[in-house]
Coordinates of C-alpha atoms and ligand atoms in Angstrom, one line a residue:
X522 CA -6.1 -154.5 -76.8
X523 CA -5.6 -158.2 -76.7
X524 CA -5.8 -160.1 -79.7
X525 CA -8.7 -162.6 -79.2
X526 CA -6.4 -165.2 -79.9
X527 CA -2.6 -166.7 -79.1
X528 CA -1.0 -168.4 -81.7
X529 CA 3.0 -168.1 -80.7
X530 CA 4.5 -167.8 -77.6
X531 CA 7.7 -167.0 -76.7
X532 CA 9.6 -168.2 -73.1
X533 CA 12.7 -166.2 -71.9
X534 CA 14.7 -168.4 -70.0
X535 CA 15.7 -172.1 -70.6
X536 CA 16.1 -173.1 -67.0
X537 CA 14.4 -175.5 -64.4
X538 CA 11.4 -173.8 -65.0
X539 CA 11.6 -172.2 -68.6
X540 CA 12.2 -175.9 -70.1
X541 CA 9.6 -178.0 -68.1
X542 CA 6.9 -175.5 -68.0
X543 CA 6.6 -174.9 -72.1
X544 CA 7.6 -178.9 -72.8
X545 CA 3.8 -179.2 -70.8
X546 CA 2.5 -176.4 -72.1
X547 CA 3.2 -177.7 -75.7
X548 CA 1.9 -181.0 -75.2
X549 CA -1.2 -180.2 -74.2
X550 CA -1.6 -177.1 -76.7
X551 CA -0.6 -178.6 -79.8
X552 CA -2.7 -175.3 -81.9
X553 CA 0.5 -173.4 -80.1
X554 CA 4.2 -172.6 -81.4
X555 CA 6.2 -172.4 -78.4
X556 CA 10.2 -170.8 -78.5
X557 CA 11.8 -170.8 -75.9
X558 CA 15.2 -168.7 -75.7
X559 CA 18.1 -168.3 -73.9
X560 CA 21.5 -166.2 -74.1
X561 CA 23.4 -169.4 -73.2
X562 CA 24.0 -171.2 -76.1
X563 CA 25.4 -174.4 -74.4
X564 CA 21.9 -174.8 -72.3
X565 CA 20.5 -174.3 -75.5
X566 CA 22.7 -177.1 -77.5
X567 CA 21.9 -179.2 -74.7
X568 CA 18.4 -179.1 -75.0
X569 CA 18.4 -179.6 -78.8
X570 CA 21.1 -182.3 -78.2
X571 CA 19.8 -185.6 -80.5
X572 CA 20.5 -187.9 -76.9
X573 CA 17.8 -187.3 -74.7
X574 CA 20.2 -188.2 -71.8
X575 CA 22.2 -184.8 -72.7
X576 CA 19.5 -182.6 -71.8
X577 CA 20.2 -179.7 -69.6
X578 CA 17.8 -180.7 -66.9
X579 CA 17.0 -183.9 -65.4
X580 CA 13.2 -184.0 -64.3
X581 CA 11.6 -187.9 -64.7
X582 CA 8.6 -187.5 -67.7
X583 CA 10.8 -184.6 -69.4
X584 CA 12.5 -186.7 -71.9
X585 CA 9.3 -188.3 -73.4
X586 CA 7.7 -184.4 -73.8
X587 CA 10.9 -182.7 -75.6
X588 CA 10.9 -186.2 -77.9
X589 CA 7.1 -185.6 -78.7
X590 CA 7.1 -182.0 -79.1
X591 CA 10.6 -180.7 -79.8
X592 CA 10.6 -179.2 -83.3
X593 CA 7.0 -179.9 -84.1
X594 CA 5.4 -177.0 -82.0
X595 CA 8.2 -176.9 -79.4
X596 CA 11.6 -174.9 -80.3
X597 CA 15.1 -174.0 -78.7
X598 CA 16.9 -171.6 -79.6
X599 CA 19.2 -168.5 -78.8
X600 CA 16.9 -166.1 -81.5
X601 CA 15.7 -164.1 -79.1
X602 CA 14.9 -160.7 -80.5
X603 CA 13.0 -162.8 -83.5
X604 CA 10.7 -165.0 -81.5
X605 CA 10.1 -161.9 -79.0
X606 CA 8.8 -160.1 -82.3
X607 CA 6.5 -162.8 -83.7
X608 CA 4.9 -163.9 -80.0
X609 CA 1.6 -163.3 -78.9
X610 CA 2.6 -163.8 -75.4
X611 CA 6.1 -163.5 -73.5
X612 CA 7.0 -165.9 -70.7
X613 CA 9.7 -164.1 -68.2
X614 CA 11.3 -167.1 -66.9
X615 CA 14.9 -166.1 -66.3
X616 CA 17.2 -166.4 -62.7
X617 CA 16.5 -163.8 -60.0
X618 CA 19.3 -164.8 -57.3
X619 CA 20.0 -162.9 -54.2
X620 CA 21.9 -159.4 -54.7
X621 CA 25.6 -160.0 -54.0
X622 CA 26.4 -156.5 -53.7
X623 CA 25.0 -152.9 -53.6
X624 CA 21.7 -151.6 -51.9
X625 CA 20.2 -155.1 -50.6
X626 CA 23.0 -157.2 -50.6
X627 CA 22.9 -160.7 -49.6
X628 CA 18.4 -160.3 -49.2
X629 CA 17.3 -158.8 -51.7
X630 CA 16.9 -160.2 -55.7
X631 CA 18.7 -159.4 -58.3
X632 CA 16.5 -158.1 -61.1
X633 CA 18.7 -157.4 -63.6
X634 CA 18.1 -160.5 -65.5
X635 CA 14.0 -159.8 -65.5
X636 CA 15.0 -155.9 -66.3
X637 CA 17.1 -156.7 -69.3
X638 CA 14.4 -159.0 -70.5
X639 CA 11.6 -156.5 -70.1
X640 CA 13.8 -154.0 -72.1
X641 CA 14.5 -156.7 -75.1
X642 CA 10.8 -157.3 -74.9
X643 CA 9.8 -153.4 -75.4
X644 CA 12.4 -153.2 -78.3
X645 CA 11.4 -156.0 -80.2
X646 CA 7.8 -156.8 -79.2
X647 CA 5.1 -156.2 -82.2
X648 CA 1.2 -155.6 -82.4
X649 CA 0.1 -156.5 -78.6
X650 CA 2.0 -158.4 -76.2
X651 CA 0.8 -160.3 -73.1
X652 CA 4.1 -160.2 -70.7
X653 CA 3.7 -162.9 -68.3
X654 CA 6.2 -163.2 -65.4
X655 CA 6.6 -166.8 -64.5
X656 CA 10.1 -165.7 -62.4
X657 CA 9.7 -165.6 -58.7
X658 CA 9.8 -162.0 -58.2
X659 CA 9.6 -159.4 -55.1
X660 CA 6.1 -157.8 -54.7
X661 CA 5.6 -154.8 -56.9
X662 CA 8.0 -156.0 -59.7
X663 CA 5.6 -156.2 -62.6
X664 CA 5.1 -152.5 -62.3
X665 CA 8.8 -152.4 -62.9
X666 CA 8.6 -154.1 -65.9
X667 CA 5.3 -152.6 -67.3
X668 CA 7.6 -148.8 -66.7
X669 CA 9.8 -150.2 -68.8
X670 CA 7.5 -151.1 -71.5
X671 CA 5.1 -148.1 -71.2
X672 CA 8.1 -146.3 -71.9
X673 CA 9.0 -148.0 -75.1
X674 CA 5.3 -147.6 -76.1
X675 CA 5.8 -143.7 -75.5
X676 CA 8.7 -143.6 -77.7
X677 CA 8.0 -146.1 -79.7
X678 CA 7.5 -145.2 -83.7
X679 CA 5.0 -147.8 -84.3
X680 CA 1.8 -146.4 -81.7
X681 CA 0.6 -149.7 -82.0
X682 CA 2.8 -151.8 -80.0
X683 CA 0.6 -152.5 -76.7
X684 CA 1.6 -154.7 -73.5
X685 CA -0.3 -156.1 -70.6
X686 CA 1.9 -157.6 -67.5
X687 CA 0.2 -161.0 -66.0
X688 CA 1.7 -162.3 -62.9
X689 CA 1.8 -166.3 -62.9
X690 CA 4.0 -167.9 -60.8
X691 CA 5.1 -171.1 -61.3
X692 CA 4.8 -173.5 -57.9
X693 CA 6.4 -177.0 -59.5
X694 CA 8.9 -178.6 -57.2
X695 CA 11.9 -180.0 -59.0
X696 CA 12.1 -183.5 -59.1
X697 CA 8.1 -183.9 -59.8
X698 CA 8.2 -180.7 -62.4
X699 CA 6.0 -182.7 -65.2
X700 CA 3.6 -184.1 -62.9
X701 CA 3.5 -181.0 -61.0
X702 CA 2.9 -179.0 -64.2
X703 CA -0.1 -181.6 -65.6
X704 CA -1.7 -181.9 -62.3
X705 CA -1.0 -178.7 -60.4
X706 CA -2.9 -177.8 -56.9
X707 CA -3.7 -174.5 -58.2
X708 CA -2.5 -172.0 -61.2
X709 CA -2.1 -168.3 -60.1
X710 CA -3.0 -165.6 -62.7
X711 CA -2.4 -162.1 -61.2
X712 CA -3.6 -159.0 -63.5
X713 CA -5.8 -156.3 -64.2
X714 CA -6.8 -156.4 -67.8
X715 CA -9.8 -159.5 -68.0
X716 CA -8.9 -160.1 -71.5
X717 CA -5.7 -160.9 -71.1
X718 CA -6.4 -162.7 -67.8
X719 CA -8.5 -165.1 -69.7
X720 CA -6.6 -165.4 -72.8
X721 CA -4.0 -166.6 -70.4
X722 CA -6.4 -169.6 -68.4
X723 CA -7.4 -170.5 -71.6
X724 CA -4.2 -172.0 -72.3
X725 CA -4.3 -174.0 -69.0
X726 CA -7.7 -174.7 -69.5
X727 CA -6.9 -177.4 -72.7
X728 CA -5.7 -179.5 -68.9
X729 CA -6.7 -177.5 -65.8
X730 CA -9.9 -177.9 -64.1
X731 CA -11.3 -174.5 -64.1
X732 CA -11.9 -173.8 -60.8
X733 CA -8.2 -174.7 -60.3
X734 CA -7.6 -171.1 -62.0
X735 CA -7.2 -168.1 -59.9
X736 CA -7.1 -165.0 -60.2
X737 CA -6.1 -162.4 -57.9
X738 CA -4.6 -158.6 -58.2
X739 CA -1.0 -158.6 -59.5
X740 CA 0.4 -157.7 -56.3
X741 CA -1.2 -161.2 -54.2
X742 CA -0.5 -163.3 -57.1
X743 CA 3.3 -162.3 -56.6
X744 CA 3.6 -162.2 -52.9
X745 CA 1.5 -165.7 -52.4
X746 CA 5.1 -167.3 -54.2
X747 CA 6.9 -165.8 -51.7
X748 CA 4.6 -166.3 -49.0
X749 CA 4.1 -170.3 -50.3
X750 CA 8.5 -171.0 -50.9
X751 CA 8.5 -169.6 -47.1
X752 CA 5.8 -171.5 -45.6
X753 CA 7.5 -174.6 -46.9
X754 CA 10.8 -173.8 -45.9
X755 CA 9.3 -173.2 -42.3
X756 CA 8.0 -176.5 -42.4
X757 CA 11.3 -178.1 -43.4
X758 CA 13.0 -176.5 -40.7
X759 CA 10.2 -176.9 -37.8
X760 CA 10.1 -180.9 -38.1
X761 CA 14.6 -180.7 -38.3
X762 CA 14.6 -178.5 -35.3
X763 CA 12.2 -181.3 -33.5
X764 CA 14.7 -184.2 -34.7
X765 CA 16.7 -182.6 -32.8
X766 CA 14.6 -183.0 -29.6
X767 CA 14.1 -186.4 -30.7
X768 CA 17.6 -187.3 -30.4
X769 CA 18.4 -185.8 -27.1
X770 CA 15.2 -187.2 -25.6
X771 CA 15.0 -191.0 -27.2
X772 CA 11.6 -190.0 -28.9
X773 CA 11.7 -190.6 -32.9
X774 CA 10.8 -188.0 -35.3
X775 CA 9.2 -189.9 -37.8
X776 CA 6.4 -191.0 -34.5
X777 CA 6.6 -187.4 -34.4
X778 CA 5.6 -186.9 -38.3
X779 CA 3.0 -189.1 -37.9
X780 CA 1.1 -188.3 -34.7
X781 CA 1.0 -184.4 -35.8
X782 CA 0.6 -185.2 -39.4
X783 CA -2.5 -187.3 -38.7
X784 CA -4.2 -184.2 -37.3
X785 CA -6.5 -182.8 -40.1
X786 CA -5.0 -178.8 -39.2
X787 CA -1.5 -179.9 -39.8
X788 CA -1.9 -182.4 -42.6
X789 CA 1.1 -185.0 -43.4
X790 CA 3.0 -183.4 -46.5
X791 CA 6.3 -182.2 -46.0
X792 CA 6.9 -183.4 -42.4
X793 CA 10.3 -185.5 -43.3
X794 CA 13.5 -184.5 -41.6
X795 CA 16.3 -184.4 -43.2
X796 CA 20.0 -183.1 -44.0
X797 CA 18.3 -179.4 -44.1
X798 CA 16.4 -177.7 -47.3
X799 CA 18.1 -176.6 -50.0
X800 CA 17.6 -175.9 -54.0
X801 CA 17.9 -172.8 -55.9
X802 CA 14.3 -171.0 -54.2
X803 CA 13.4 -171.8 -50.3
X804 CA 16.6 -169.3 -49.1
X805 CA 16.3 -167.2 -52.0
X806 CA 12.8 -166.4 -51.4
X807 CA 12.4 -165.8 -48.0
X808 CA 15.4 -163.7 -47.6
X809 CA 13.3 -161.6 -50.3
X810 CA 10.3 -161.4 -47.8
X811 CA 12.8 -160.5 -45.3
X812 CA 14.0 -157.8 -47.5
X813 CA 10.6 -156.4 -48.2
X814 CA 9.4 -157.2 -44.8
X815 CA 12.7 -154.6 -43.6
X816 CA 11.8 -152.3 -46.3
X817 CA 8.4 -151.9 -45.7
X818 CA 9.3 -151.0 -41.7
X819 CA 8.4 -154.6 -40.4
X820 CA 11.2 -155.3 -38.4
X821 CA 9.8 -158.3 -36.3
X822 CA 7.9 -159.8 -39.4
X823 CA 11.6 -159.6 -41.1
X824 CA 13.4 -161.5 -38.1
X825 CA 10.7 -163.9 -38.2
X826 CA 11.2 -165.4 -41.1
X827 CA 14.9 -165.1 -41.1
X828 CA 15.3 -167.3 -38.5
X829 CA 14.0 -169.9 -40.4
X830 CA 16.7 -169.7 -42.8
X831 CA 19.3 -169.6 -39.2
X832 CA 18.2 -172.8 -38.0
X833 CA 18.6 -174.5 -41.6
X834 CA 21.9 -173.2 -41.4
X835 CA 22.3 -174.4 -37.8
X836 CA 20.9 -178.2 -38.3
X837 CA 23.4 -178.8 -41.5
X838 CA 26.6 -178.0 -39.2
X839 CA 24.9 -180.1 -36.8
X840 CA 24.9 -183.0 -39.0
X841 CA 28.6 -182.7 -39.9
X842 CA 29.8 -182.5 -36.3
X843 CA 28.0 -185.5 -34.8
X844 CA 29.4 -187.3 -37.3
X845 CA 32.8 -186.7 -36.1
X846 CA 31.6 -186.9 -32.9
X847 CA 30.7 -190.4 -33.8
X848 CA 33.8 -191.1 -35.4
X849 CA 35.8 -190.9 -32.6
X850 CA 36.4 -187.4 -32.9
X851 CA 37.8 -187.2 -35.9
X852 CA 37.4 -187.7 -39.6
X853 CA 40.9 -186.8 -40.8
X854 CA 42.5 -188.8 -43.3
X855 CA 39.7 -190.9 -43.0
X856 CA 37.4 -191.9 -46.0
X857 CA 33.5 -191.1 -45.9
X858 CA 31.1 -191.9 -48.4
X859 CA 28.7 -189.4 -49.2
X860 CA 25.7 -191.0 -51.2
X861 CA 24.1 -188.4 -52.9
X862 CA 25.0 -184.6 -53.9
X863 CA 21.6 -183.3 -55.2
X864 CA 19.4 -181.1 -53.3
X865 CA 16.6 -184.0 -53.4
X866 CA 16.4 -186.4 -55.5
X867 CA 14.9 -187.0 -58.7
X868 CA 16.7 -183.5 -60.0
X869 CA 20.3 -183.0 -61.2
X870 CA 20.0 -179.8 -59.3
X871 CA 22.6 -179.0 -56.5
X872 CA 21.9 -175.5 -56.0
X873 CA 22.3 -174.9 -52.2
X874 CA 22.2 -178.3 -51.2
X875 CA 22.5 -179.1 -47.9
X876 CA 25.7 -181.5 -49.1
X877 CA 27.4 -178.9 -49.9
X878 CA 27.7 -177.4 -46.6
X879 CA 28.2 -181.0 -44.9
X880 CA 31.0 -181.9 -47.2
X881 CA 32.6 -178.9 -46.8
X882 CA 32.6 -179.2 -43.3
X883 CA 34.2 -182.9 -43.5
X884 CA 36.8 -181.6 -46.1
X885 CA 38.1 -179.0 -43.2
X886 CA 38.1 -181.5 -40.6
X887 CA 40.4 -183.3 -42.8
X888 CA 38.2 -186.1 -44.6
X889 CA 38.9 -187.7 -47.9
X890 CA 35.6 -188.0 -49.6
X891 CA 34.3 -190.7 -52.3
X892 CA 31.3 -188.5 -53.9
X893 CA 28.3 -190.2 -55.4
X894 CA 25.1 -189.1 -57.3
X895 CA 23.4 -190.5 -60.2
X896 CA 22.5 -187.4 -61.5
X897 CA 25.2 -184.8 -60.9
X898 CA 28.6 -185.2 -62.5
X899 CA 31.7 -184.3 -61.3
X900 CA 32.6 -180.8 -62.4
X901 CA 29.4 -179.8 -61.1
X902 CA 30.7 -181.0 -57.8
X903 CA 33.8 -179.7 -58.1
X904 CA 32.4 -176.1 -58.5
X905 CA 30.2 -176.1 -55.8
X906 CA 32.6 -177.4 -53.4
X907 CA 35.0 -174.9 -54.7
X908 CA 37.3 -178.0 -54.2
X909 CA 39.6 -179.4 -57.2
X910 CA 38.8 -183.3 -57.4
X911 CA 41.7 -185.1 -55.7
X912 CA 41.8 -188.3 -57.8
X913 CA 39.1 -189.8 -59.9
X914 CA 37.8 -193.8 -58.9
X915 CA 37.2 -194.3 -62.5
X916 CA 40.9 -194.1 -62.9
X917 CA 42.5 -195.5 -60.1
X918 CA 41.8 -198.2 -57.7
X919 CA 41.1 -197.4 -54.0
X920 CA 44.1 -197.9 -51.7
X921 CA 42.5 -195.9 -48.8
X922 CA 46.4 -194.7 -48.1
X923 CA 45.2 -191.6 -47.4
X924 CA 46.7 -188.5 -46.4
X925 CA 45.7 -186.2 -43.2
X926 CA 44.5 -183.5 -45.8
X927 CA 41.1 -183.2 -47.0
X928 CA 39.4 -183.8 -50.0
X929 CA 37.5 -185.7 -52.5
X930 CA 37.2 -187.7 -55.4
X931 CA 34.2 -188.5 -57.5
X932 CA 32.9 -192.6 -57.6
X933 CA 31.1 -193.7 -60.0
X934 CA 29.4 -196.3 -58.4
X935 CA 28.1 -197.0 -55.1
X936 CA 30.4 -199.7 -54.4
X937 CA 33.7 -198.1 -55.4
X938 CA 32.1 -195.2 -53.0
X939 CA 31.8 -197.7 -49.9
X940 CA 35.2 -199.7 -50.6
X941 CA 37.3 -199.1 -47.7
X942 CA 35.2 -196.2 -46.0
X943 CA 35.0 -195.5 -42.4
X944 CA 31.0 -194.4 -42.9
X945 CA 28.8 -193.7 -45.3
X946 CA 26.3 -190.4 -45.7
X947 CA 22.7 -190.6 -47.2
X948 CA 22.4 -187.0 -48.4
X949 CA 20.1 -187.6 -51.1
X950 CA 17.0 -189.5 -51.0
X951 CA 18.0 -191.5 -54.4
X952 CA 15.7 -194.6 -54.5
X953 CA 18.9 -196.9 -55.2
X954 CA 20.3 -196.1 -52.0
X955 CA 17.5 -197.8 -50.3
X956 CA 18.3 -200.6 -51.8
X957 CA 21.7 -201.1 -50.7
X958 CA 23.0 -204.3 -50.1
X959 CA 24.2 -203.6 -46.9
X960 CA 26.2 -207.4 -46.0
X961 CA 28.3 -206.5 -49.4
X962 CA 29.0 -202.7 -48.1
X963 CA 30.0 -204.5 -44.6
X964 CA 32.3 -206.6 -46.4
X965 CA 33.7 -204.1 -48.6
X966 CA 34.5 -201.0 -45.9
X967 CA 36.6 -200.7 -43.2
X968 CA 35.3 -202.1 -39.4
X969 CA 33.8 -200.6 -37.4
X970 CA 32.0 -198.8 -39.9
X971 CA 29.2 -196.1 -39.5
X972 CA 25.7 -195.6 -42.2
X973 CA 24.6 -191.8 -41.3
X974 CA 20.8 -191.6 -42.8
X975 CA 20.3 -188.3 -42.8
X976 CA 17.0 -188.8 -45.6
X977 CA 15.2 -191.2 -43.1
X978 CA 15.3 -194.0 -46.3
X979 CA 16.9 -197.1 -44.6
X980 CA 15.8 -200.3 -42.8
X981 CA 17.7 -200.0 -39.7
X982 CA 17.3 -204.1 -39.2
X983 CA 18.9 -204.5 -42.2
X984 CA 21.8 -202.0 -41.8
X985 CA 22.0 -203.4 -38.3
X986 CA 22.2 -207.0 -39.2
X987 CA 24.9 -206.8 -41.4
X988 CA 26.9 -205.9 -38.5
X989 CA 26.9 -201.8 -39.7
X990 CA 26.5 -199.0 -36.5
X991 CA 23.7 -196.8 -37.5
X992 CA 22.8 -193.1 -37.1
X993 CA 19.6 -191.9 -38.2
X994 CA 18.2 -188.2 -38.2
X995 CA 15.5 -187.9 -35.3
X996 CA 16.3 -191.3 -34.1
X997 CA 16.4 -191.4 -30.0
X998 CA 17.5 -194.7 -29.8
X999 CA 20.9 -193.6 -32.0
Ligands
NAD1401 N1 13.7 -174.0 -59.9 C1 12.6 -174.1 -59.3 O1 12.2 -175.1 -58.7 C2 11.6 -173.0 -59.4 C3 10.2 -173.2 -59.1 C4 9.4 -172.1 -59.2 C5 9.8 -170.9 -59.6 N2 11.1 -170.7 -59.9 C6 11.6 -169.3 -60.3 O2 11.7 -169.3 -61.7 C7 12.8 -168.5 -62.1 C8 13.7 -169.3 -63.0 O3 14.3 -170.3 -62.2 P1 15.1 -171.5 -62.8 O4 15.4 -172.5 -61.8 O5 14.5 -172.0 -64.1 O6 16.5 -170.7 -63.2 P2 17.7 -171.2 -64.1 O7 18.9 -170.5 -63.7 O8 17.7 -172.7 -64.2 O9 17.3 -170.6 -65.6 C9 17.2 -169.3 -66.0 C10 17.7 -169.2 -67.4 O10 17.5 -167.8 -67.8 C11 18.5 -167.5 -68.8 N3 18.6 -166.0 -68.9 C12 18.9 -165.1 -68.0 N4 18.8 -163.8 -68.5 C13 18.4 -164.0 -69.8 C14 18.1 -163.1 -70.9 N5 18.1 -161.7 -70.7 N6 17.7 -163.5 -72.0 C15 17.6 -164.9 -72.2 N7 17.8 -165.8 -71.3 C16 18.2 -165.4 -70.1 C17 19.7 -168.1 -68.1 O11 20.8 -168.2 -69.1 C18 19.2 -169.4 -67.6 O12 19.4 -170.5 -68.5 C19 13.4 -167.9 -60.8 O13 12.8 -166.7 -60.6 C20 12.9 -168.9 -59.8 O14 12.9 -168.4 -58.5 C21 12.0 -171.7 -59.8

């Protein structure tokens, strides 16, 4: 039974969810002790690190929480089996990436991470234990992880060690995470035992309206995450497959955005084109519906949703190439600017970001490439490129004598990134980069030169005036 009160909580997981999500929950619910627990100890230095600017995770707002809350009801640390002992309630907020191998591969999520955790939480867990999974999970896993623990109880010595498996999925977008988290559309509580259901919304309930609260069966509370990530991606990749149209046809996408986002049934949100969706979820996710949708015998449901994914994939190459095409053909030994490495901006996350796949097609045709992001540093880069950094422009001045071979280096700045550059490529949607000075980046790179605004962010006049060509996504008139 579920003790009629929750004092300490532990969260499994130190992540891009794990971090935000208990640095709100701790301000709001200052009665609570909150641990949060990882088995990487450098995440976990990080986010005890005395700098704020050294945390793990760059989300605006975040800073200001951990500084109000960290070691007053707000803890980090890599004691896991302790803090799983003394919780009232366990968060399961660990990575669940696509299989790379066995039964699955390449669609499917790996679960090892959320089985380990529900097999640390059965050995260690005390009195009764709510086990919430706020990992984005395939439909049916919580019955996984309440097997595991109904084992444990079964062979457990102490009889009274008791679980109950909640399902609440966490729908924060990186880059808005805090706001997300204080103002959120909706919170998702999926379950079957009431008591636990509500000891759960009471927490939110210290800053969630409660008819914000739902509460559905386990199983709808887990595929509405799914089913939400894919709907989303869908979107992304309907309005990039219409800027497509747009440039072929002379029509303008963002007319486009507007007309159909004005009507009431299709609503404005989410209707920007751009370099293609990325981040650590949208791909991850749907190839799990796919997965389930092929396991379940739902072939045309499965290819349905995977070809959302296929035209993401389709409209980043499409990017790279017209940008050689506009080049003249060809990029090589040529230098390009890429402003911006993030997935979107606002995050220091560059899981599957469409830059990746755009500067990797540049490198191979043979471009030198000046990286810049405020966020993301350079080894970051250099490990998702898969690309050792060519020369660093902190260390040595731009000569743009530049080989035929590909590569990149990492700027610093925006201007050491336009000096002497054939073109430069919005990736990110960074405010700074909308306000360029565009007459200093005229002077500064090499004629003619090319601004490639794949986020949509610029003033064409002003790009335009300063005697820059311009290519924007969607853009007929390009
Ligand atoms: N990133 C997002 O925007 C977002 C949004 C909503 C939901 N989600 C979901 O939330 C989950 C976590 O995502 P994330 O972006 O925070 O992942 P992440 O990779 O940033 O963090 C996961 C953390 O879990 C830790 N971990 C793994 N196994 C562990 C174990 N056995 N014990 C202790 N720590 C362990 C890892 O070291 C890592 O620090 C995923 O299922 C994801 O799909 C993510």
């Amino acid at each position: 039974m579920p003790s009629t009160e929750i004092k300490n909580i532990c969260c499994i997981g130190a992540g891009y969810v794990g971090g935000p999500t208990m640095s709100v929950i701790a301000d709001k619910c200052p009665h609570l002790h909150i641990h949060v627990v990882d088995i990487d100890e450098q995440r976990i230095k990080a986010w005890n690190s005395k700098n704020l600017q050294d945390l793990p995770i760059y989300e605006p707002g975040l800073d200001e929480k951990i500084k109000k809350c960290r070691d007053i009801n707000l803890y980090f640390s890599t004691e896991i089996e302790k803090n799983i002992s003394n919780a009232d309630m366990v968060f399961i907020s660990v990575n669940t990436p696509t299989k790379t191998k066995g039964i699955g591969a390449g669609k499917a999520s790996d679960l090892k991470w959320v089985e380990a955790c529900a097999r640390q939480v059965s050995k260690y867990a005390s009195g009764h234990t709510i086990v919430v999974e706020k990992s984005t999970l395939p439909v049916k896993t919580a019955e996984v992880i309440k097997i595991i623990l109904e084992d444990a109880q079964l062979n457990s010595q102490n009889s009274k060690t008791t679980f109950d498996v909640l399902s609440n999925p966490e729908f924060l977008a990186e880059g808005s995470a805090i706001e997300d988290l204080e103002n959120p559309d909706r919170v998702l509580i999926g379950g079957e035992n009431i008591e636990a259901i509500n000891l759960l919304s009471e927490i939110y309930l210290n800053w969630v309206a409660e008819e914000k609260i739902l509460h559905t069966n386990i199983w709808s509370s887990e595929l509405a995450k799914l089913t939400s990530n894919a709907f989303l991606a869908q979107r992304i990749s309907s309005i990039n497959s219409i800027s497509a149209i747009c440039e072929a046809t002379g029509a303008d996408v963002r007319e486009v955005s507007r007309a159909i986002g004005s009507d009431s049934r299709i609503g404005s949100k989410f209707l920007d084109s751009g370099p293609g969706f990325g981040g650590s979820c949208f791909k991850k996710d749907i190839l799990n519906l796919v997965y389930l949708c092929e396991y379940f015998g739902l072939p045309e449901v499965a290819k349905f949703w995977e070809e959302v994914i296929e035209i993401n994939k389709w409209h980043q190459h499409r990017i790279s190439k017209l940008i050689v095409k506009k080049l003249f053909g060809t990029v090589s030994g040529k230098k390009i600017s890429i402003l911006g490495f993030a997935f979107k901006a606002n995050t220091n996350d560059t899981r599957e970001s469409a830059a990746i796949v755009i500067c990797k097609d540049l490198i191979e045709e043979g471009a030198l490439l000046s990286i810049h992001d405020p966020k993301v540093d350079k080894y970051q880069i250099e490990k998702d490129l898969g690309i050792k950094l060519n020369l660093n422009e902190e260390s040595k001045s731009e000569d743009h004598s530049y080989k035929s071979k590909g590569g990149w280096t990492y700027a610093p700045s925006i201007k050491k990134s336009l000096i002497g550059a054939d073109a430069s490529i919005i990736l990110t949607e960074w405010n700074e980069y909308g306000n360029i000075d565009w007459n200093m980046a005229k002077k500064i790179m090499r004629s003619p030169s090319w601004i490639f605004d794949a986020r949509s962010i610029l003033i064409p006049e002003k790009v335009k005036n300063a005697g820059l060509n311009l290519w924007r996504i969607g853009d007929g008139s390009n």
